[in-house]
CSV table of C-alpha atoms and ligand atoms in Angstrom, one decimal:
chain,number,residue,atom,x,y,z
K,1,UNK,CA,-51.6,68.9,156.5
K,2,UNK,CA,-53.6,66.9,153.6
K,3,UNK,CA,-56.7,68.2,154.1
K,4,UNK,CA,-60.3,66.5,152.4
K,5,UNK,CA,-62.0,69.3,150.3
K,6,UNK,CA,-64.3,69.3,153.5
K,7,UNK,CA,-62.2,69.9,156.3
K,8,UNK,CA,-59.9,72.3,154.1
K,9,UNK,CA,-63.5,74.5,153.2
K,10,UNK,CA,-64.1,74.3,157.5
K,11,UNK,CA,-60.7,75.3,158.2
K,12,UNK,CA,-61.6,78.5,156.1
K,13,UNK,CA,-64.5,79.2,157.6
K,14,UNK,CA,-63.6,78.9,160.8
K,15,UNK,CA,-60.9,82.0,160.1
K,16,UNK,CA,-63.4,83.6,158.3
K,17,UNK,CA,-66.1,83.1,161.5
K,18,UNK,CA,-63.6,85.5,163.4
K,19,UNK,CA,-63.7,88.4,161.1
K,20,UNK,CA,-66.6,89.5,163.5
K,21,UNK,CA,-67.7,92.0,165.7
K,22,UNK,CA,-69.2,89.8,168.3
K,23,UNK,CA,-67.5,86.8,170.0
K,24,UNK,CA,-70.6,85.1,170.4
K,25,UNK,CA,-72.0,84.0,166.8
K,26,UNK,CA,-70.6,85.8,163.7
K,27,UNK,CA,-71.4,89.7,163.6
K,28,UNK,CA,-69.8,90.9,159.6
K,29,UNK,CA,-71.7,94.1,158.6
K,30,UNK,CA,-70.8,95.5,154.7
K,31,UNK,CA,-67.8,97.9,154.5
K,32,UNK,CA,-66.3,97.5,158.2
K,33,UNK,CA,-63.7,96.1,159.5
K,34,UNK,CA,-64.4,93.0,159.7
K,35,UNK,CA,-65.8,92.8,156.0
K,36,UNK,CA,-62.0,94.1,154.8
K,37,UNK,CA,-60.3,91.2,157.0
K,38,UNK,CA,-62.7,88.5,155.4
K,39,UNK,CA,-62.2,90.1,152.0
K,40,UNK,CA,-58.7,90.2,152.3
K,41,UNK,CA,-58.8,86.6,153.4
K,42,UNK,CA,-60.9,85.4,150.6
K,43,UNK,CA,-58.6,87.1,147.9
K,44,UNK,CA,-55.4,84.6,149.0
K,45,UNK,CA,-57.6,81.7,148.6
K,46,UNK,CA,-58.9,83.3,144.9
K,47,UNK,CA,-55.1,83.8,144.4
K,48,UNK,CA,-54.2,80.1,145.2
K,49,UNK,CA,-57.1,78.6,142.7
K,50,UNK,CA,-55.1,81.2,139.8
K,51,UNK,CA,-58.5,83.2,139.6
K,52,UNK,CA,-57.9,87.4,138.9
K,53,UNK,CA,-59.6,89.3,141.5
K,54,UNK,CA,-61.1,92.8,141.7
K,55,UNK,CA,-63.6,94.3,143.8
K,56,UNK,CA,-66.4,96.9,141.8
K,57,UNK,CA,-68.2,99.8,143.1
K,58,UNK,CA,-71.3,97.8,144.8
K,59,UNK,CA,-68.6,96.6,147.0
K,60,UNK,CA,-68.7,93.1,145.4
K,61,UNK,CA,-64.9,91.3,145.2
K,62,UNK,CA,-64.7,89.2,142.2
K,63,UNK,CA,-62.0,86.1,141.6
K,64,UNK,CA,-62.6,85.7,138.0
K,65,UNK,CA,-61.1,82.0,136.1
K,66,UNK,CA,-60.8,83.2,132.6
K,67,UNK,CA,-61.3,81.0,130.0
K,68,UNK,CA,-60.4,83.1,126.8
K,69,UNK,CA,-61.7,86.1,125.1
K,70,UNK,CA,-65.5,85.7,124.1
K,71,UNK,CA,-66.2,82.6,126.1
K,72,UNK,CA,-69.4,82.4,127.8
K,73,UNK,CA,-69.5,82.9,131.7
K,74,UNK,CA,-70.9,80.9,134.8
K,75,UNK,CA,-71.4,83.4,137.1
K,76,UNK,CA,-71.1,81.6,141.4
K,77,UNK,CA,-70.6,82.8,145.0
K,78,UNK,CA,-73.1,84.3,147.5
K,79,UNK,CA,-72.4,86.9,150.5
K,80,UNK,CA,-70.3,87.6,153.0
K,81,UNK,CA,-72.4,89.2,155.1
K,82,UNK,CA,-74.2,87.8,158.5
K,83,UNK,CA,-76.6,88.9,160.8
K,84,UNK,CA,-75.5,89.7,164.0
K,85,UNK,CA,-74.7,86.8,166.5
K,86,UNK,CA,-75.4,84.8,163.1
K,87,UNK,CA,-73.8,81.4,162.1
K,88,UNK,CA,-70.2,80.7,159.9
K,89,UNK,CA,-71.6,79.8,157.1
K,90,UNK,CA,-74.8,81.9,156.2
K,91,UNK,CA,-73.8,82.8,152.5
K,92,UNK,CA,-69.4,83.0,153.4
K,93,UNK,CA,-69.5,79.2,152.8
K,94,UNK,CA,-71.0,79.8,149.4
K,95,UNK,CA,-67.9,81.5,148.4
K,96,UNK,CA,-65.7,79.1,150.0
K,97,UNK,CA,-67.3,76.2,148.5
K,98,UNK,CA,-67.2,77.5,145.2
K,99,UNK,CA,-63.1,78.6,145.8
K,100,UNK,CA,-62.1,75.4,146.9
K,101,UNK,CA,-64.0,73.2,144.1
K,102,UNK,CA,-61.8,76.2,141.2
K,103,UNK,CA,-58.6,75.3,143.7
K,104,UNK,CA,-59.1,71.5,143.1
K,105,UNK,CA,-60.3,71.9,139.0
K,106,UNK,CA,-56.7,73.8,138.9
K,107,UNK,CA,-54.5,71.7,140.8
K,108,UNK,CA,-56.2,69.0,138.5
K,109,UNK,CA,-54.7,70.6,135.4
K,110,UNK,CA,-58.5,71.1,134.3
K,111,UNK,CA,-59.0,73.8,131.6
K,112,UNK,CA,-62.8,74.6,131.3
K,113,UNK,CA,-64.7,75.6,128.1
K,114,UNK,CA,-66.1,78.8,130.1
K,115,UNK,CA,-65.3,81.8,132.3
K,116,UNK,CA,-66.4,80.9,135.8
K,117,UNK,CA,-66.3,84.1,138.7
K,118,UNK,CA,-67.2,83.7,142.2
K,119,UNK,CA,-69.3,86.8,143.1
K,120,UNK,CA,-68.6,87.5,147.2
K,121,UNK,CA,-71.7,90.1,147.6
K,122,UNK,CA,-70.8,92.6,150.2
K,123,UNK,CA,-74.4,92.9,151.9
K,124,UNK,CA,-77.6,90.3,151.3
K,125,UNK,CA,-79.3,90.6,154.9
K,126,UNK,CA,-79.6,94.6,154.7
K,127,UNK,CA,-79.2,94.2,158.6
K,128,UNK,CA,-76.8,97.7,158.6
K,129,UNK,CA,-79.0,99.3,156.2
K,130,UNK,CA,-82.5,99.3,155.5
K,131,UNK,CA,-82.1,97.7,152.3
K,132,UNK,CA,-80.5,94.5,150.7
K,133,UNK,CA,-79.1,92.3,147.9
K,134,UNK,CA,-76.8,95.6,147.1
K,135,UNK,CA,-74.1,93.8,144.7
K,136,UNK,CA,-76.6,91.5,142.7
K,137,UNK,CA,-79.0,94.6,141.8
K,138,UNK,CA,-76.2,96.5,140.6
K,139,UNK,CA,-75.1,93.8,138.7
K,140,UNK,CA,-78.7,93.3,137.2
K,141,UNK,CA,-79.0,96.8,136.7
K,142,UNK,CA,-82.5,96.8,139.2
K,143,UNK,CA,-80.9,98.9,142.4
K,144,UNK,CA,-82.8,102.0,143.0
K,145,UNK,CA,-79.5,104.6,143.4
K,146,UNK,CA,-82.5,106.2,146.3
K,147,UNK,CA,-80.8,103.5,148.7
K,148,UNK,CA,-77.7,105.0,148.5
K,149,UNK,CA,-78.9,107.6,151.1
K,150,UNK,CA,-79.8,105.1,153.6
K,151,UNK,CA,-78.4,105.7,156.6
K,152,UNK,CA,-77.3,103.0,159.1
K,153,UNK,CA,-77.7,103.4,163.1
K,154,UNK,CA,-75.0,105.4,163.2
K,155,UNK,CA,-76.4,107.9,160.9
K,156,UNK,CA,-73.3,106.8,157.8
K,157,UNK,CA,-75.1,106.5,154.5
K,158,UNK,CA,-74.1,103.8,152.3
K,159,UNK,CA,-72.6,105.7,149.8
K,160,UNK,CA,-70.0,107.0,152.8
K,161,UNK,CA,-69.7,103.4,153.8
K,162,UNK,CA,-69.0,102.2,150.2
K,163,UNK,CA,-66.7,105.2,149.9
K,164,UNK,CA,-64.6,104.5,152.9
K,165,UNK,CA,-64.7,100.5,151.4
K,166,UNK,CA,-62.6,102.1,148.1
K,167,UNK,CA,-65.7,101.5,145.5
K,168,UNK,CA,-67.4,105.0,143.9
K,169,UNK,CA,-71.0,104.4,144.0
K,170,UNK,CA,-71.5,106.9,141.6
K,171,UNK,CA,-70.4,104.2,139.2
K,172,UNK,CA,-72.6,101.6,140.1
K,173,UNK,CA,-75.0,102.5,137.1
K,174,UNK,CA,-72.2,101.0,134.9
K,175,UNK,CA,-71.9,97.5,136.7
K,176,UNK,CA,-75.5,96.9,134.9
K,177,UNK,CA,-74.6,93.4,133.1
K,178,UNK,CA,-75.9,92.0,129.6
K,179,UNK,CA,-77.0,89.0,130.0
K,180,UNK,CA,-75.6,87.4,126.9
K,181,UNK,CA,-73.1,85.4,127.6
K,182,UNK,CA,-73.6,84.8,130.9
K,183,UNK,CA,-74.2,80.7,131.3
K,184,UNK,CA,-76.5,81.8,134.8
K,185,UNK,CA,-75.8,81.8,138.2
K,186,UNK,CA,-75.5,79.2,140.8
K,187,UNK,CA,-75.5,79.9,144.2
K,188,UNK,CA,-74.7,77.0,147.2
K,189,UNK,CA,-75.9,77.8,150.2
K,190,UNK,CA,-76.2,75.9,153.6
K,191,UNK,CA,-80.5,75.4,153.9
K,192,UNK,CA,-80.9,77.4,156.6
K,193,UNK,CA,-83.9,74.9,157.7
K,194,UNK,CA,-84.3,71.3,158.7
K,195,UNK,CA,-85.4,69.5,155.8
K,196,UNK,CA,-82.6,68.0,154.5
K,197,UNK,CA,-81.4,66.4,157.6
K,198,UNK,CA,-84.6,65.0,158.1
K,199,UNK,CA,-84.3,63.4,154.4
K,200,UNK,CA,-80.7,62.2,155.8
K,201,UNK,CA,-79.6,63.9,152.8
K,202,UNK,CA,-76.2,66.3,152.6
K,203,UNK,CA,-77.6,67.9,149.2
K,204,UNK,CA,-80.6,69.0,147.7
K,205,UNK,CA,-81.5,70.8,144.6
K,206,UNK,CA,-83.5,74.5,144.7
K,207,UNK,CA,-86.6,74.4,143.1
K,208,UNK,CA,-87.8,77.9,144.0
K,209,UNK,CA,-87.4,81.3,146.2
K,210,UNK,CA,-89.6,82.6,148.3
K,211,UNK,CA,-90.8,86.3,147.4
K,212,UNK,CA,-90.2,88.7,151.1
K,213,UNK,CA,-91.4,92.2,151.7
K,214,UNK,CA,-90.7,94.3,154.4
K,215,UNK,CA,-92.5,97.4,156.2
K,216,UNK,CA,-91.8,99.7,159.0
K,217,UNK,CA,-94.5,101.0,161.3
K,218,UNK,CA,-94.3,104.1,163.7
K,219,UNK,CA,-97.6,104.4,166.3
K,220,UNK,CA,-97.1,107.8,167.9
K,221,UNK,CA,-99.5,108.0,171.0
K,222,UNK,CA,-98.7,110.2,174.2
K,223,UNK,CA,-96.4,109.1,176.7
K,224,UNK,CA,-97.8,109.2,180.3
K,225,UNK,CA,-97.9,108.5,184.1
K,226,UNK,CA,-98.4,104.7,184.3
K,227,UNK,CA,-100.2,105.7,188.3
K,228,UNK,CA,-102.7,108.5,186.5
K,229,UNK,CA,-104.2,108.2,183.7
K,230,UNK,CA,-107.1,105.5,183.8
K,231,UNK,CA,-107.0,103.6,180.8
K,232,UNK,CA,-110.0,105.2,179.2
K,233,UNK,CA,-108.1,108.4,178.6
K,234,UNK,CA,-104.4,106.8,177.5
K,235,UNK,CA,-103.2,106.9,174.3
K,236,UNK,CA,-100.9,103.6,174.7
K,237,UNK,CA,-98.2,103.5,171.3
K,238,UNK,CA,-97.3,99.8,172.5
K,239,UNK,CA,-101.0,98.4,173.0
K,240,UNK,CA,-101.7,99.5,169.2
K,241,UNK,CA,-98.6,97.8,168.1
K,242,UNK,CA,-99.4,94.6,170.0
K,243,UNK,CA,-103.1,94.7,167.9
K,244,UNK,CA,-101.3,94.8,164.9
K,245,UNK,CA,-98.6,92.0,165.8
K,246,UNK,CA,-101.1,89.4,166.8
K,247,UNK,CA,-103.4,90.2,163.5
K,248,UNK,CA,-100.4,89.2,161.5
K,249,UNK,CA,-99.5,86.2,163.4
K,250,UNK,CA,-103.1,85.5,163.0
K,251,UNK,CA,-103.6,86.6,158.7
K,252,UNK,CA,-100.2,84.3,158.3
K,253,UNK,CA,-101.7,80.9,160.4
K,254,UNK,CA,-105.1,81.4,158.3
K,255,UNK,CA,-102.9,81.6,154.9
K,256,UNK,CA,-100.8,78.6,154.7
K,257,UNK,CA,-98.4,80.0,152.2
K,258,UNK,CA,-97.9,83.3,153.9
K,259,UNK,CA,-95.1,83.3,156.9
K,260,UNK,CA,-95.5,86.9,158.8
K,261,UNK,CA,-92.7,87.7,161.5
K,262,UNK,CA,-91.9,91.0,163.5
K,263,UNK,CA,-88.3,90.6,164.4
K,264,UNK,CA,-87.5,94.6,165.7
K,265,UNK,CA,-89.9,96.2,168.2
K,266,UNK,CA,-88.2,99.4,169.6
K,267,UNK,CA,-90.4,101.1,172.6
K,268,UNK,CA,-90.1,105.0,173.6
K,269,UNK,CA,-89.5,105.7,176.2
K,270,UNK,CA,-89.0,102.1,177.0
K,271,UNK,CA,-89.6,102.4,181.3
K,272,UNK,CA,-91.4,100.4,183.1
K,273,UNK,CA,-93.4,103.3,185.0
K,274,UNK,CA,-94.3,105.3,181.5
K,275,UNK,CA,-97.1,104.7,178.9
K,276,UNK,CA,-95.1,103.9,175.1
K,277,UNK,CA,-95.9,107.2,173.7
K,278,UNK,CA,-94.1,105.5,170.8
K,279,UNK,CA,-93.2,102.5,169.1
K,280,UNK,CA,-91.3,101.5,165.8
K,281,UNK,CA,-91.6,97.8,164.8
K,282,UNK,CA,-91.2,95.8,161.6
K,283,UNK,CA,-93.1,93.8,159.6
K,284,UNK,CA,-92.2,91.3,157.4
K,285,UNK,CA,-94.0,88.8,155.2
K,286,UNK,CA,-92.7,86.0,153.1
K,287,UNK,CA,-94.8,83.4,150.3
K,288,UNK,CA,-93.6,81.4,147.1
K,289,UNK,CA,-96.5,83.0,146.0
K,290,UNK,CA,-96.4,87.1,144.8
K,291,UNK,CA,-100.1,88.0,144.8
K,292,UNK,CA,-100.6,86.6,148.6
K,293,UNK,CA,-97.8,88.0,149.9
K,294,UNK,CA,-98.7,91.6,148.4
K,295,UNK,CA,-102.6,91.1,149.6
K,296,UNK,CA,-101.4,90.1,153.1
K,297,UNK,CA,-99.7,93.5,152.8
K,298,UNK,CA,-102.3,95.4,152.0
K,299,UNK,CA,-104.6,94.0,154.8
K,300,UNK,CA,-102.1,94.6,157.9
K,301,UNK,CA,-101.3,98.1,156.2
K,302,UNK,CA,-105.0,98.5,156.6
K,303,UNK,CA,-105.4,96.8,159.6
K,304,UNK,CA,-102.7,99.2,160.9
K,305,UNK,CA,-104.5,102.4,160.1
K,306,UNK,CA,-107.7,101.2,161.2
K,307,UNK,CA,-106.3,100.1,164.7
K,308,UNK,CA,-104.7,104.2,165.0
K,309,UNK,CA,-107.6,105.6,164.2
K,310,UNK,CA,-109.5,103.8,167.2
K,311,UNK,CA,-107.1,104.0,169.7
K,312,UNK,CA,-106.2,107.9,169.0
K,313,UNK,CA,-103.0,107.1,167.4
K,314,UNK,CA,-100.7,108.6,164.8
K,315,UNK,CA,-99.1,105.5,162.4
K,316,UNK,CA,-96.9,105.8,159.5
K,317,UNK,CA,-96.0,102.9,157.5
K,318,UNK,CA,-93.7,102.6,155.0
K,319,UNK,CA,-92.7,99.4,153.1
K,320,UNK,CA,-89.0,99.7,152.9
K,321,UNK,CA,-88.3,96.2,150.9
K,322,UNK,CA,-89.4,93.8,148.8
K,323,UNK,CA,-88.6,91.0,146.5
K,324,UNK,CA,-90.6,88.5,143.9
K,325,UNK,CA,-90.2,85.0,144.1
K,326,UNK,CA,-87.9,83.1,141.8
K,327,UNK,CA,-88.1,80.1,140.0
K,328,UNK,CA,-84.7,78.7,139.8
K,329,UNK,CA,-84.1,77.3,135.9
K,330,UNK,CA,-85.4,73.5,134.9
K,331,UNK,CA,-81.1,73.3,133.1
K,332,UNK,CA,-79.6,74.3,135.8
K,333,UNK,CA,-81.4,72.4,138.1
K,334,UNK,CA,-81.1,69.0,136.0
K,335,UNK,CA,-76.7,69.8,135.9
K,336,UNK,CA,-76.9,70.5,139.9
K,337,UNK,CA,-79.3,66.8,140.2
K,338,UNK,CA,-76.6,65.3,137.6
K,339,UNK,CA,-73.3,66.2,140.0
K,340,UNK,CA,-75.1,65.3,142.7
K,341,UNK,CA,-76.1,62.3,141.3
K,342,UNK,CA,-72.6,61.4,140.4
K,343,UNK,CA,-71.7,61.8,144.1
K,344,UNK,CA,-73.7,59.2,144.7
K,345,UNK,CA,-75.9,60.9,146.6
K,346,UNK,CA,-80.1,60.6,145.8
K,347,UNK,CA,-81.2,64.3,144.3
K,348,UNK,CA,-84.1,65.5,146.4
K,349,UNK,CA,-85.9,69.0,145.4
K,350,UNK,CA,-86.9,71.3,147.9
K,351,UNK,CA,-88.1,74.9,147.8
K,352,UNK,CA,-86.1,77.7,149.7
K,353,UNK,CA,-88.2,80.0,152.7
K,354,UNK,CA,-85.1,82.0,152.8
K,355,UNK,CA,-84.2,84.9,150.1
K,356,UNK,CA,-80.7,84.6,148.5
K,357,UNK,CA,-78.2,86.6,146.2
K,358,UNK,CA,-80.1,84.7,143.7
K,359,UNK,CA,-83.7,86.5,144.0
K,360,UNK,CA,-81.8,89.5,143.1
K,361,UNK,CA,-79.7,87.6,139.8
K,362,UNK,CA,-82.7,86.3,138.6
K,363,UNK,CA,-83.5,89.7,137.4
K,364,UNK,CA,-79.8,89.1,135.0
K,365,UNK,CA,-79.9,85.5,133.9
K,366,UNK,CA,-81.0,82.1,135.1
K,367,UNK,CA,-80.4,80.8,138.6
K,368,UNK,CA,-80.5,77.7,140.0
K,369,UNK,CA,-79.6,76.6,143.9
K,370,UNK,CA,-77.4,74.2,145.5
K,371,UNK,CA,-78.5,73.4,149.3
K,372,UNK,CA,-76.1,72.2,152.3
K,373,UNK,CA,-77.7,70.1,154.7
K,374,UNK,CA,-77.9,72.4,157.9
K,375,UNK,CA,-77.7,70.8,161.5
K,376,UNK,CA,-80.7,70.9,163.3
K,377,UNK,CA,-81.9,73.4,160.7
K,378,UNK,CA,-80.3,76.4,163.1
K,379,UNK,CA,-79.2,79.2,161.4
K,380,UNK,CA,-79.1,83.1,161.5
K,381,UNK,CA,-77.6,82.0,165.3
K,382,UNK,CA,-74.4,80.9,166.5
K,383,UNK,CA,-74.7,77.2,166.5
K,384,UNK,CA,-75.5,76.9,162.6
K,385,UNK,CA,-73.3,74.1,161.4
K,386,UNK,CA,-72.7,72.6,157.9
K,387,UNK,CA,-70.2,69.2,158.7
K,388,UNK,CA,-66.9,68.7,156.8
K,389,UNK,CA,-68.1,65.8,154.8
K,390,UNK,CA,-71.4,68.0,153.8
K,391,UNK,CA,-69.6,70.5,152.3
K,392,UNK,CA,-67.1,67.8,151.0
K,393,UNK,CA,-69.9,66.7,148.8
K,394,UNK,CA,-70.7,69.7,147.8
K,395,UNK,CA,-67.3,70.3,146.3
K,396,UNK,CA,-67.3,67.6,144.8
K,397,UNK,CA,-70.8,68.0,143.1
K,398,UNK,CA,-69.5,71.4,141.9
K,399,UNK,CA,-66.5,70.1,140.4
K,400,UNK,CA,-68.7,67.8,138.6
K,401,UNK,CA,-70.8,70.4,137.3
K,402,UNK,CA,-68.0,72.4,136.6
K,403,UNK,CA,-66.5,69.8,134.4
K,404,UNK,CA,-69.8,68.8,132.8
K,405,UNK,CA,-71.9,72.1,132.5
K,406,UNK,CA,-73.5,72.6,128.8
K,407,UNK,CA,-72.9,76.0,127.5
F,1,HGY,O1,-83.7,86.8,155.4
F,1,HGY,C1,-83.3,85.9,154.6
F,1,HGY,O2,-84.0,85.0,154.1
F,1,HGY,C2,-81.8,85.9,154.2
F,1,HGY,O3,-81.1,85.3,155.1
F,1,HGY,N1,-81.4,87.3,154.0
F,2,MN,MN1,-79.2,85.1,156.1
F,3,MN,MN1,-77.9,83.8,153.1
């Protein structure tokens, strides 16, 4: 069948979309199963665009287009990774995109002046494990080896996971990259959000990354008779945590670049004829702006404590992740307006609210962003949908910057 670039880039994804755990929405945690069928999947389509491939010991597989001994190297790709009950194309379409435009540059006979490797990152949402961007902080050299313990809900650390994936973690101090030579890194992504459609755009170019931190907060209180104890005398885990919800809801509608959400709330013992005796819940806060984002953190933390201490509660808090914001490089932006440009398409800037692979790279070499127009802006849920000619333009726009990127 002739496929467009598009529909061949959809026909991918949609076998990649069942590597998954979940048949409703895509559900591809690092180092299972479904991870090694997507890998293994990916790897063909590396093999059919000529690129070498290897996997290192962050988990990351690599399809490398060698240009020639010494030649300078555009580092591309993004994760595989999803949530759970996520979308298709989350980061996997990164990959694929960036496959398919080598496939075409190869079947065109085209010989480039530089090395070019896709990057498929084993784990950028840090939804198995309490931590994230795994593959790119190796690669920088900025991973802190201490997340290697983390365990996920099954109690198997990463380094067992990575382990039983075939990579030695031990090693991952030597994946630490110079960056000479490296060109930069250019990551395509679908937007995850609504403002391209609204433009009536397919493309748009990155102009920054939010910064996101995380925290975790345990209120111990005292479980109790919901018929017995008047509420004078309760010690309610769950009341505590609500104070502390609504004050960030609140801190992030007063600060209009902070975004606050609490997306896990886990009650103990969780019956509807108990007092909470105690609740775990996370935090997280998100700004293109560093120093708001860390103040807003240092309020709730406070907030938090304050709120225990009048309600007769124990709290721990422990701020499990964070990451600065990134500016994504004026070059790299002006190739990734110039192929879109030649598309035919108008460039439009926008910022990103989401955290990439990139906000880890940036801490390597420059980075720069290339955004898929996302229907209905839905995404980290099942119905997130990138369209065959979106992603057809996006091929096409990397081949052009492929063919026309200055070293
Ligand atoms: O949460 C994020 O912004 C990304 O999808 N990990
Ligand atoms: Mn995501
Ligand atoms: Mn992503």
């Amino acid at each position: 069948m002739n496929y467009s670039l598009g529909q061949k880039a959809q026909h991918y994804l949609t076998q990649l979309a069942e590597c998954s755990e979940t048949e409703n929405g895509v559900t591809r945690l690092p180092f299972t199963a479904q991870h090694q069928r997507a890998a293994d999947l990916i790897k063909g389509w590396m093999c059919e665009a000529g690129l070498s491939i290897s996997m290192d010991d962050a988990g990351t597989l690599i399809g490398r287009y060698n240009a020639g001994e010494g030649k300078p190297v555009l580092l591309m790709g993004s994760h595989q990774d999803s949530v759970k009950q996520g979308g298709g194309y989350d980061g996997i379409m990164g990959i694929v995109l960036g496959i398919v435009a080598l496939q075409a540059i190869q079947q065109r006979g085209i010989r480039l002046p530089f090395s070019v490797e896709i990057l498929a990152f084993a784990d950028e949402e840090g939804v198995r494990f309490p931590t994230a961007l795994l593959g790119p902080r190796a690669l920088a050299g900025t991973l802190d080896l201490d997340v290697l313990n983390r365990t996920d809900s099954d109690g198997v650390s990463l380094t067992d996971a990575l382990r039983g994936f075939g990579a030695n973690p031990e090693n991952i101090p030597k994946l630490k990259r110079s960056p000479d030579n490296i060109l930069g890194f250019i990551e395509t992504h679908i937007e995850q959000g609504p403002v391209l459609e609204h433009e009536g755009l397919p493309l748009g170019v990155v102009t920054a990354i939010n910064g996101i931190e995380r925290h975790t907060l345990t209120f111990t209180g005292q479980a109790a008779h919901a018929g017995t104890v008047p509420m004078h005398l309760r010690k309610d885990a769950l009341a505590g945590a609500a104070a502390v919800i609504l004050e960030a809801e609140k801190l992030a509608i007063r600060i209009p670049e902070l975004l606050a959400t609490v997306g896990q709330l886990n009650v103990s013992p969780n019956v509807v004829n108990a007092v909470p005796g105690s609740v775990t819940l996370s935090i997280e806060l998100r700004s293109p702006n560093d120093a708001v984002r860390e103040k807003a953190g240092e309020m709730l933390q406070s907030y938090a404590l304050e709120t225990a201490q009048l309600r007769d509660l124990e709290c721990h808090i422990e701020r499990t992740y964070s990451q600065n914001a990134t500016l994504c490089d004026d070059g790299l932006q002006q190739a990734i307006a110039h192929a879109i440009a030649a598309t035919g398409e108008k460039v439009f800037y926008l910022p990103s609210g989401a955290t990439h692979d990139a906000s880890a790279m940036a801490d390597l070499t420059k980075v720069a962003m290339l955004f898929v127009r996302c229907r209905k802006g839905i995404s980290h849920n099942p119905a997130e949908y990138a369209s065959d000619e979106d992603m057809g333009k996006a091929v096409d726009a990397l081949i052009v910057l492929l063919t026309n990127l200055n070293q």
